[in-house]
Coordinates of C-alpha atoms in Angstrom, one line a residue:
X156 CA -5.8 -1.9 20.0
X157 CA -5.1 -2.5 23.2
X158 CA -2.3 -0.9 25.6
X159 CA 0.7 -2.6 26.7
X160 CA 0.4 -3.5 30.3
X161 CA 3.4 -5.5 30.9
X162 CA 7.7 -4.9 29.5
X163 CA 8.8 -3.1 26.7
X164 CA 8.4 -6.1 24.1
X165 CA 4.5 -4.6 23.8
X166 CA 6.4 -1.5 22.9
X167 CA 6.1 -3.0 19.5
X168 CA 2.3 -4.2 19.0
X169 CA 1.2 -0.3 19.2
X170 CA 0.6 2.1 17.0
X171 CA 2.6 4.9 15.7
X172 CA 0.2 7.5 17.2
X173 CA 0.6 5.2 20.8
X174 CA 4.7 5.8 20.7
X175 CA 4.1 9.4 20.0
X176 CA 1.6 10.0 23.3
X177 CA 3.9 7.4 25.0
X178 CA 7.7 9.8 24.6
X179 CA 5.4 12.8 25.3
X180 CA 4.5 11.5 28.8
X181 CA 8.0 10.3 29.3
X182 CA 6.4 7.0 29.7
X183 CA 9.2 5.3 27.1
X184 CA 11.9 6.3 24.4
X185 CA 12.2 5.7 21.1
X186 CA 15.6 3.7 22.0
X187 CA 13.6 1.8 23.9
X188 CA 10.1 1.3 20.7
X189 CA 13.7 0.7 18.3
X190 CA 14.9 -2.5 20.4
X191 CA 11.8 -4.3 21.3
X192 CA 10.6 -3.3 17.5
X193 CA 14.6 -4.8 16.1
X194 CA 13.1 -7.7 19.0
X195 CA 10.4 -8.9 17.3
X196 CA 11.1 -8.2 13.4
X197 CA 14.5 -11.4 14.6
X198 CA 11.2 -13.2 15.9
X199 CA 9.3 -13.2 13.5
X200 CA 11.0 -12.8 10.0
X201 CA 11.5 -16.3 9.8
X202 CA 8.3 -17.6 10.1
X203 CA 7.0 -14.8 7.6
X204 CA 10.0 -13.7 5.7
X205 CA 9.5 -9.7 5.6
X206 CA 12.2 -8.2 5.0
X207 CA 14.5 -8.3 2.8
X208 CA 16.9 -7.0 4.8
X209 CA 17.4 -5.0 8.4
X210 CA 19.6 -2.3 9.6
X211 CA 20.2 -2.9 13.6
X212 CA 22.7 -1.0 13.7
X213 CA 21.6 1.9 11.5
X214 CA 17.9 1.9 13.3
X215 CA 19.5 2.2 16.8
X216 CA 20.8 4.8 16.0
X217 CA 18.8 7.4 14.7
X218 CA 16.7 5.9 18.2
X219 CA 19.5 7.1 20.5
X220 CA 19.6 10.4 18.0
X221 CA 15.8 10.7 19.2
X222 CA 15.6 10.4 22.2
X223 CA 19.0 13.5 22.7
X224 CA 16.2 15.2 20.9
X225 CA 13.8 14.8 22.8
X226 CA 15.0 14.8 26.2
X227 CA 16.1 18.8 25.0
X228 CA 12.5 19.0 24.2
X229 CA 13.4 19.4 20.6
X230 CA 11.4 17.0 17.8
X231 CA 12.9 16.7 14.4
X232 CA 9.8 16.6 13.4
X233 CA 5.7 14.8 13.7
X234 CA 7.3 10.9 13.8
X235 CA 9.9 12.1 15.2
X236 CA 11.8 8.5 16.9
X237 CA 9.3 6.2 16.0
X238 CA 10.3 2.3 13.6
X239 CA 9.0 2.6 9.7
X240 CA 9.8 0.4 7.2
X241 CA 10.7 0.8 3.3
X242 CA 9.4 -1.3 0.3
X243 CA 12.7 -2.6 -1.5
X244 CA 11.5 -0.7 -4.5
X245 CA 12.0 2.8 -2.9
X246 CA 15.8 4.2 -2.4
X247 CA 16.7 5.0 0.4
X248 CA 20.6 6.1 1.6
X249 CA 23.0 3.5 3.1
X250 CA 22.1 0.2 1.0
X251 CA 21.3 -0.9 -2.4
X252 CA 17.7 -1.1 -3.8
X253 CA 17.5 -4.8 -4.7
X254 CA 13.7 -4.4 -6.3
X255 CA 13.5 -8.3 -5.5
X256 CA 15.6 -9.2 -8.0
X257 CA 18.7 -11.6 -8.5
X258 CA 20.6 -9.7 -11.3
X259 CA 20.4 -6.5 -9.4
X260 CA 23.7 -5.1 -8.0
X261 CA 24.6 -4.7 -4.3
X262 CA 27.1 -2.3 -5.4
X263 CA 27.2 1.4 -6.3
X264 CA 27.5 5.0 -3.6
X265 CA 23.2 4.5 -2.9
X266 CA 23.1 7.9 -2.0
X267 CA 19.7 9.4 -2.7
X268 CA 16.6 8.7 -1.0
X269 CA 13.4 8.3 -3.0
X270 CA 10.5 11.7 -2.4
X271 CA 8.8 9.6 0.5
X272 CA 11.9 8.1 2.0
X273 CA 13.4 11.9 2.1
X274 CA 10.3 13.4 3.7
X275 CA 10.5 10.5 6.3
X276 CA 13.8 11.0 7.5
X277 CA 13.4 14.5 7.4
X278 CA 10.6 14.0 10.3
X279 CA 12.9 12.2 12.5
X280 CA 11.8 8.8 11.6
X281 CA 13.5 5.5 12.2
X282 CA 14.1 3.1 9.4
X283 CA 14.7 0.1 10.4
X284 CA 14.9 -2.3 7.4
X285 CA 14.0 -2.7 3.7
X286 CA 11.0 -4.8 2.9
X287 CA 10.2 -7.6 0.1
X288 CA 9.0 -7.6 -2.8
X289 CA 7.8 -9.4 -5.8
X290 CA 11.2 -9.0 -8.6
X291 CA 10.1 -5.6 -9.4
X292 CA 6.9 -5.4 -8.0
X293 CA 5.1 -7.6 -11.9
X294 CA 2.2 -9.1 -9.4
X295 CA 0.5 -9.4 -6.7
X296 CA 1.5 -12.1 -4.7
X297 CA 5.4 -11.0 -2.7
X298 CA 7.2 -14.6 -3.5
X299 CA 11.6 -13.6 -5.4
X300 CA 14.2 -15.2 -6.4
X301 CA 15.9 -13.2 -4.4
X302 CA 14.4 -13.0 -1.1
X303 CA 11.3 -16.2 -1.5
X304 CA 8.4 -15.9 0.0
X305 CA 6.8 -13.3 2.3
X306 CA 4.0 -15.3 4.1
X307 CA 0.8 -13.9 5.9
X308 CA 1.0 -13.8 9.7
X309 CA -2.1 -14.9 10.1
X310 CA -0.8 -18.6 8.7
X311 CA 2.3 -19.2 6.7
X312 CA 0.8 -20.9 4.6
X313 CA -0.7 -18.4 3.0
X314 CA 0.2 -15.5 1.3
X315 CA 0.5 -11.9 2.4
X316 CA -0.3 -10.8 -0.8
X317 CA 1.5 -7.9 -2.7
X318 CA 3.5 -6.7 -4.2
X319 CA 3.7 -3.9 -1.1
X320 CA 3.2 -7.7 1.0
X321 CA 6.8 -7.7 3.0
X322 CA 5.5 -4.2 4.2
X323 CA 1.7 -5.5 5.3
X324 CA 3.0 -8.5 6.6
X325 CA 6.0 -6.4 9.1
X326 CA 2.7 -4.4 9.9
X327 CA 0.8 -6.4 10.9
X328 CA 3.6 -9.0 13.3
X329 CA 4.8 -5.7 15.1
X330 CA 7.5 -5.2 13.3
X331 CA 7.4 -1.6 13.0
X332 CA 3.5 0.0 13.2
X333 CA 4.6 2.1 9.9
X334 CA 5.9 0.9 6.3
X335 CA 6.2 3.0 2.9
X336 CA 4.9 0.7 0.1
X337 CA 4.0 1.3 -3.4
X338 CA 0.6 0.1 -5.0
X339 CA 0.0 -0.2 -8.7
X340 CA -2.7 -1.7 -9.5
X341 CA -3.4 -2.7 -6.0
X342 CA 0.0 -3.4 -4.3
X343 CA -0.6 -1.6 -0.7
X344 CA -4.6 -2.2 -0.6
X345 CA -4.3 -6.5 -1.8
X346 CA -1.3 -7.7 0.9
X347 CA -2.8 -5.0 3.3
X348 CA -6.3 -6.2 3.1
X349 CA -4.9 -10.1 3.1
X350 CA -2.5 -9.2 6.5
X351 CA -5.7 -7.1 8.1
X352 CA -3.7 -3.6 8.0
X353 CA -5.0 -0.6 7.0
X354 CA -3.4 0.3 3.6
X355 CA -4.2 3.5 1.5
X356 CA -2.9 4.8 -2.0
X357 CA -3.6 8.3 -2.3
X358 CA -4.6 10.2 -4.8
X359 CA -2.2 10.4 -7.6
X360 CA 0.4 13.5 -7.2
X361 CA -0.8 13.9 -3.8
X362 CA 2.8 11.6 -2.9
X363 CA 5.7 12.4 -5.0
X364 CA 7.3 9.5 -6.5
X365 CA 10.9 10.0 -7.5
X366 CA 12.3 8.1 -9.0
X367 CA 9.7 7.8 -11.5
X368 CA 8.0 4.7 -12.0
X369 CA 8.2 2.8 -15.3
X370 CA 4.3 2.3 -15.0
X371 CA 3.6 5.7 -14.6
X372 CA 0.7 7.1 -13.4
X373 CA -0.6 3.6 -12.8
X374 CA 2.0 4.1 -9.5
X375 CA 2.0 5.2 -5.7
X376 CA 3.3 5.8 -2.8
X377 CA 1.1 5.4 0.1
X378 CA 1.6 4.6 4.1
X379 CA 0.9 0.9 5.7
X380 CA -0.5 1.3 9.4
X381 CA -2.2 -1.1 12.3
X382 CA -5.5 2.4 12.3
X383 CA -6.4 5.0 9.5
X384 CA -5.4 7.6 11.9
X385 CA -1.2 5.9 12.0
X386 CA -2.4 6.2 8.1
X387 CA -3.6 9.2 8.1
X388 CA 0.1 10.8 10.3
X389 CA 1.5 9.0 7.5
X390 CA 0.3 10.3 3.9
X391 CA 0.8 14.0 6.1
X392 CA 4.4 13.0 6.4
X393 CA 5.5 12.6 3.0
X394 CA 2.7 14.5 0.5
X395 CA 4.2 17.8 -0.6
X396 CA 6.6 19.1 -3.3
X397 CA 9.1 17.8 -5.1
X398 CA 10.9 19.5 -7.1
X399 CA 11.9 16.3 -9.1
X400 CA 8.4 15.1 -9.6
X401 CA 6.8 17.1 -12.1
X402 CA 3.0 16.1 -12.0
X403 CA 3.1 16.5 -8.0
X404 CA 0.8 19.0 -6.2
X405 CA 0.2 20.7 -2.9
X406 CA -2.1 18.9 -0.6
X407 CA -3.7 19.9 3.1
X408 CA -3.4 17.5 6.0
X409 CA -5.9 14.9 6.5
X410 CA -5.2 14.3 10.6
X411 CA -6.9 17.6 11.3
X412 CA -10.4 15.8 9.6
X413 CA -10.1 13.0 10.8
X414 CA -12.9 13.3 14.0
X415 CA -15.4 15.0 11.3
X416 CA -16.9 11.3 10.6
X417 CA -19.1 9.9 8.0
X418 CA -22.5 11.8 9.3
X419 CA -24.1 13.3 6.5
X420 CA -22.1 11.7 3.8
X421 CA -23.6 9.6 0.7
X422 CA -22.4 6.2 0.6
X423 CA -22.7 3.8 -2.7
X424 CA -22.9 0.6 -1.6
X425 CA -21.2 -1.9 -4.8
X426 CA -21.1 -5.7 -3.0
X427 CA -20.4 -6.5 -6.2
X428 CA -20.2 -4.3 -8.8
X429 CA -23.2 -4.4 -10.8
X430 CA -23.1 -8.8 -10.6
X431 CA -19.4 -8.5 -13.2
X432 CA -17.7 -10.3 -9.5
X433 CA -17.9 -13.2 -7.9
X434 CA -17.6 -13.0 -3.8
X435 CA -16.9 -15.3 -1.7
X436 CA -20.4 -14.9 1.1
X437 CA -17.7 -15.1 4.0
X438 CA -16.6 -12.0 2.4
X439 CA -19.6 -10.3 1.4
X440 CA -21.3 -10.3 5.0
X441 CA -18.6 -8.7 6.9
X442 CA -18.4 -5.8 4.2
X443 CA -22.4 -5.7 4.1
X444 CA -22.1 -5.7 8.1
X445 CA -19.3 -2.9 8.1
X446 CA -21.2 -0.8 5.8
X447 CA -24.2 -1.3 7.6
X448 CA -22.1 0.1 10.0
X449 CA -21.4 2.7 8.4
X450 CA -25.5 3.8 7.9
X451 CA -25.3 3.3 12.2
X452 CA -23.2 6.8 12.7
X453 CA -25.0 8.4 10.3
X454 CA -24.1 8.2 6.6
X455 CA -26.9 8.0 3.7
X456 CA -26.1 4.8 2.3
X457 CA -27.3 3.2 -1.4
X458 CA -26.9 0.2 -2.7
X459 CA -25.5 1.8 -6.6
X460 CA -22.4 0.9 -9.1
X461 CA -20.0 2.9 -10.7
X462 CA -21.4 1.1 -14.1
X463 CA -17.9 0.5 -15.7
X464 CA -17.3 -2.9 -17.3
X465 CA -14.7 -4.7 -16.7
X466 CA -11.1 -2.1 -17.6
X467 CA -8.7 -5.3 -17.7
X468 CA -7.3 -5.6 -21.0
X469 CA -7.0 -1.9 -20.9
X470 CA -4.8 -2.0 -17.7
X471 CA -3.1 -4.9 -19.3
X472 CA -1.6 -3.6 -21.7
X473 CA -0.4 -0.1 -19.9
X474 CA 1.3 -3.1 -16.9
X475 CA 2.5 -4.7 -19.4
X476 CA 4.4 -1.8 -21.4
X477 CA 5.5 -1.0 -19.0
X478 CA 7.0 -4.1 -18.2
X479 CA 8.5 -4.5 -22.0
X480 CA 10.6 -0.4 -20.6
X481 CA 11.4 -2.6 -17.2
X482 CA 12.7 -4.8 -18.7
X483 CA 14.2 -2.4 -21.6
X484 CA 16.1 -0.8 -18.6
X485 CA 18.1 -4.2 -17.8
X486 CA 21.3 -6.1 -19.3
X487 CA 20.9 -8.9 -21.7
X488 CA 22.1 -10.9 -19.5
X489 CA 19.8 -9.6 -16.6
X490 CA 16.5 -9.5 -18.7
X491 CA 17.4 -13.4 -19.4
X492 CA 16.6 -14.8 -15.8
X493 CA 13.3 -12.3 -15.1
X494 CA 10.6 -14.4 -12.8
X495 CA 9.3 -16.3 -15.6
X496 CA 6.0 -14.3 -15.6
X497 CA 7.5 -10.7 -15.3
X498 CA 9.6 -11.7 -18.8
X499 CA 5.9 -13.0 -20.1
X500 CA 4.3 -10.0 -19.5
X501 CA 7.3 -8.0 -20.3
X502 CA 7.5 -10.3 -24.0
X503 CA 3.3 -9.3 -24.4
X504 CA 4.5 -5.3 -23.2
X505 CA 6.7 -5.2 -26.1
X506 CA 4.7 -6.3 -28.6
X507 CA 1.6 -3.6 -28.3
X508 CA 2.1 -1.0 -30.8
X509 CA 1.4 3.2 -29.6
X510 CA -1.9 2.9 -31.2
X511 CA -3.2 0.3 -29.0
X512 CA -1.4 2.0 -26.6
X513 CA -2.8 5.2 -27.1
X514 CA -6.3 3.6 -27.0
X515 CA -6.0 2.4 -23.9
X516 CA -5.0 5.5 -22.4
X517 CA -8.5 6.7 -24.1
X518 CA -9.8 3.9 -21.6
X519 CA -8.4 5.1 -18.1
X520 CA -9.8 8.9 -19.8
X521 CA -12.7 7.5 -20.3
X522 CA -13.5 5.6 -16.6
X523 CA -11.6 8.0 -14.7
X524 CA -14.5 10.7 -16.5
X525 CA -17.6 8.1 -15.6
X526 CA -15.8 8.3 -12.4
X527 CA -15.8 11.8 -11.9
X528 CA -19.0 11.9 -12.5
X529 CA -20.1 9.5 -10.0
X530 CA -19.3 10.9 -6.9
X531 CA -21.3 14.3 -8.2
X532 CA -23.9 12.2 -6.7
X533 CA -22.2 9.6 -4.3
X534 CA -18.8 11.1 -2.0
X535 CA -17.7 7.7 -1.4
X536 CA -18.2 3.5 -3.6
X537 CA -17.5 1.6 -1.1
X538 CA -16.6 -2.4 -2.5
X539 CA -14.0 -5.6 -1.0
X540 CA -11.4 -4.9 -1.0
X541 CA -10.4 -8.3 -2.6
X542 CA -13.8 -11.5 -3.2
X543 CA -11.6 -14.1 -1.5
X544 CA -8.5 -13.7 1.3
X545 CA -6.0 -14.9 1.5
X546 CA -4.3 -18.3 -0.6
X547 CA -2.2 -20.8 -1.1
X548 CA 1.6 -19.0 -0.6
X549 CA 3.9 -19.3 -3.8
X550 CA 2.2 -19.4 -6.0
X551 CA 0.9 -16.5 -8.4
X552 CA -2.7 -17.1 -8.2
X553 CA -5.2 -19.6 -6.1
X554 CA -4.7 -23.5 -7.4
X555 CA -7.2 -24.3 -9.2
X556 CA -9.9 -21.0 -10.2
X557 CA -8.7 -21.4 -14.3
X558 CA -6.4 -17.3 -13.7
X559 CA -3.9 -16.8 -15.7
X560 CA -2.6 -13.7 -13.9
X561 CA -3.0 -11.9 -10.9
X562 CA -5.6 -9.3 -12.1
X563 CA -8.0 -12.6 -12.2
X564 CA -9.0 -12.5 -8.3
X565 CA -8.2 -8.4 -8.1
X566 CA -10.9 -6.8 -10.1
X567 CA -11.9 -4.7 -7.2
X568 CA -8.2 -2.7 -7.1
X569 CA -6.7 -2.4 -10.4
X570 CA -9.7 -0.1 -11.6
X571 CA -8.3 2.7 -9.4
X572 CA -4.8 2.5 -10.2
X573 CA -6.2 4.0 -13.8
X574 CA -8.2 6.5 -11.9
X575 CA -5.9 8.1 -10.3
X576 CA -8.6 8.3 -7.1
X577 CA -7.9 7.5 -3.4
X578 CA -8.7 4.2 -1.8
X579 CA -8.5 2.6 1.7
X580 CA -9.2 -1.3 3.0
X581 CA -9.9 -1.1 6.5
X582 CA -10.3 -5.1 8.1
X583 CA -13.8 -5.3 9.2
X584 CA -13.7 -9.5 10.3
X585 CA -12.0 -12.8 9.3
X586 CA -13.3 -15.9 8.0
X587 CA -13.7 -19.0 9.4
X588 CA -9.8 -19.7 9.2
X589 CA -9.5 -16.6 10.8
X590 CA -7.8 -14.6 8.1
X591 CA -8.4 -11.1 7.8
X592 CA -11.4 -9.3 5.1
X593 CA -10.8 -6.2 4.1
X594 CA -13.8 -3.2 2.4
X595 CA -12.3 -0.6 0.5
X596 CA -13.5 2.7 0.4
X597 CA -12.9 4.7 -2.8
X598 CA -13.2 8.6 -3.0
X599 CA -12.8 11.1 -5.8
X600 CA -9.8 12.5 -6.6
X601 CA -8.2 15.3 -4.3
X602 CA -10.2 13.9 -1.8
X603 CA -8.3 11.4 0.8
X604 CA -9.4 13.3 4.1
X605 CA -13.4 11.6 2.7
X606 CA -11.6 7.7 2.9
X607 CA -9.7 7.8 5.7
X608 CA -12.2 9.6 7.9
X609 CA -14.4 6.4 7.0
X610 CA -11.6 4.0 7.6
X611 CA -11.1 5.9 11.1
X612 CA -15.3 5.7 11.9
X613 CA -15.5 1.8 11.3
X614 CA -12.3 1.3 13.6
X615 CA -14.3 3.0 16.2

């Protein structure tokens, strides 16, 4: 990331930390930065379709308040005056949360913030808008009957990924340096990888999740950002206790630990999960080169696999029953209008019995135990984030792949939703078409600092 040399428009390309530094020095104000971001949104929205709603008036009012606080030397918090977007599965007071569904009503008081949104508001963040999602975040691409297709900023003919595709595309395009996303099977890491930004799925329970997700403990809330340092900053803001989420636990800030780097860390590099995944050669080469850089920075690296069988059947049981719960909560007329793929998996989930569901939770527990044991030997596991780069927009699976569901091309992401471990994707190169390639770092539960330290070291 380079510093801008001319014009306020370049403020849209700064990281959150660069904005905060500029505010502190008096180089520019939150109003100027927010205006630049709103101009960028107006410019890129027709091309990428990352937002379902933009509230320029509200954002400028919040930016003006932040500018006045900073003029008095009284910033409200760590992100005072920093523009942020929010995935439209997370409630944000002041406007409707439609979750990508045409059946959702825009009526109501809309006076409740999701837990992470409330943390951002407390810290003075400027909310520029809500980002797109597939209906109820059910798949790993972002298109819906409500908002249409979200396109990849690097090539609008390609998908941005999903389900936090609007958030990833917005960050990549300079339409706010930070965004909140959700991740139930890779939904932060997948679009972050496709769009070339940093995406973190924190340890389950580190970030409070209210309202509760119908997908249970698979669902995480986390940051998308242009740098690991920004992701760490946003994580520090949104974590912490919330009486509305029984599963959350106290967590120490991770930002102060980034500079510790990777020297002395034990890293397992698994290029294809023991031969289970066919990885495109250009992806494999970029990830391998990045792993070599980690070794050059002082990490002890060896090729090693976590040695688990693909848990996709158990994941489908948990995911499909979550989809069934989504459908069950809706009025029958709305249920009939659901996207065909979502309606299909919800119907399958409705026929899964309690014994089969509990068997899937047993697989989840066994996988968690296996990974906990693996991390007694290795501090970090490195894999490709995805075996491919971004494919055609508007389809759930690549054409001609023979795959049925999105889980067929995301085998590196959903296992770690089942285990609740922290996992981050960081860009490490591009293919011949200029499409980003991501590397995934996974650590033991509650070691979010390790994945962010390694991601930060790779960026340096």
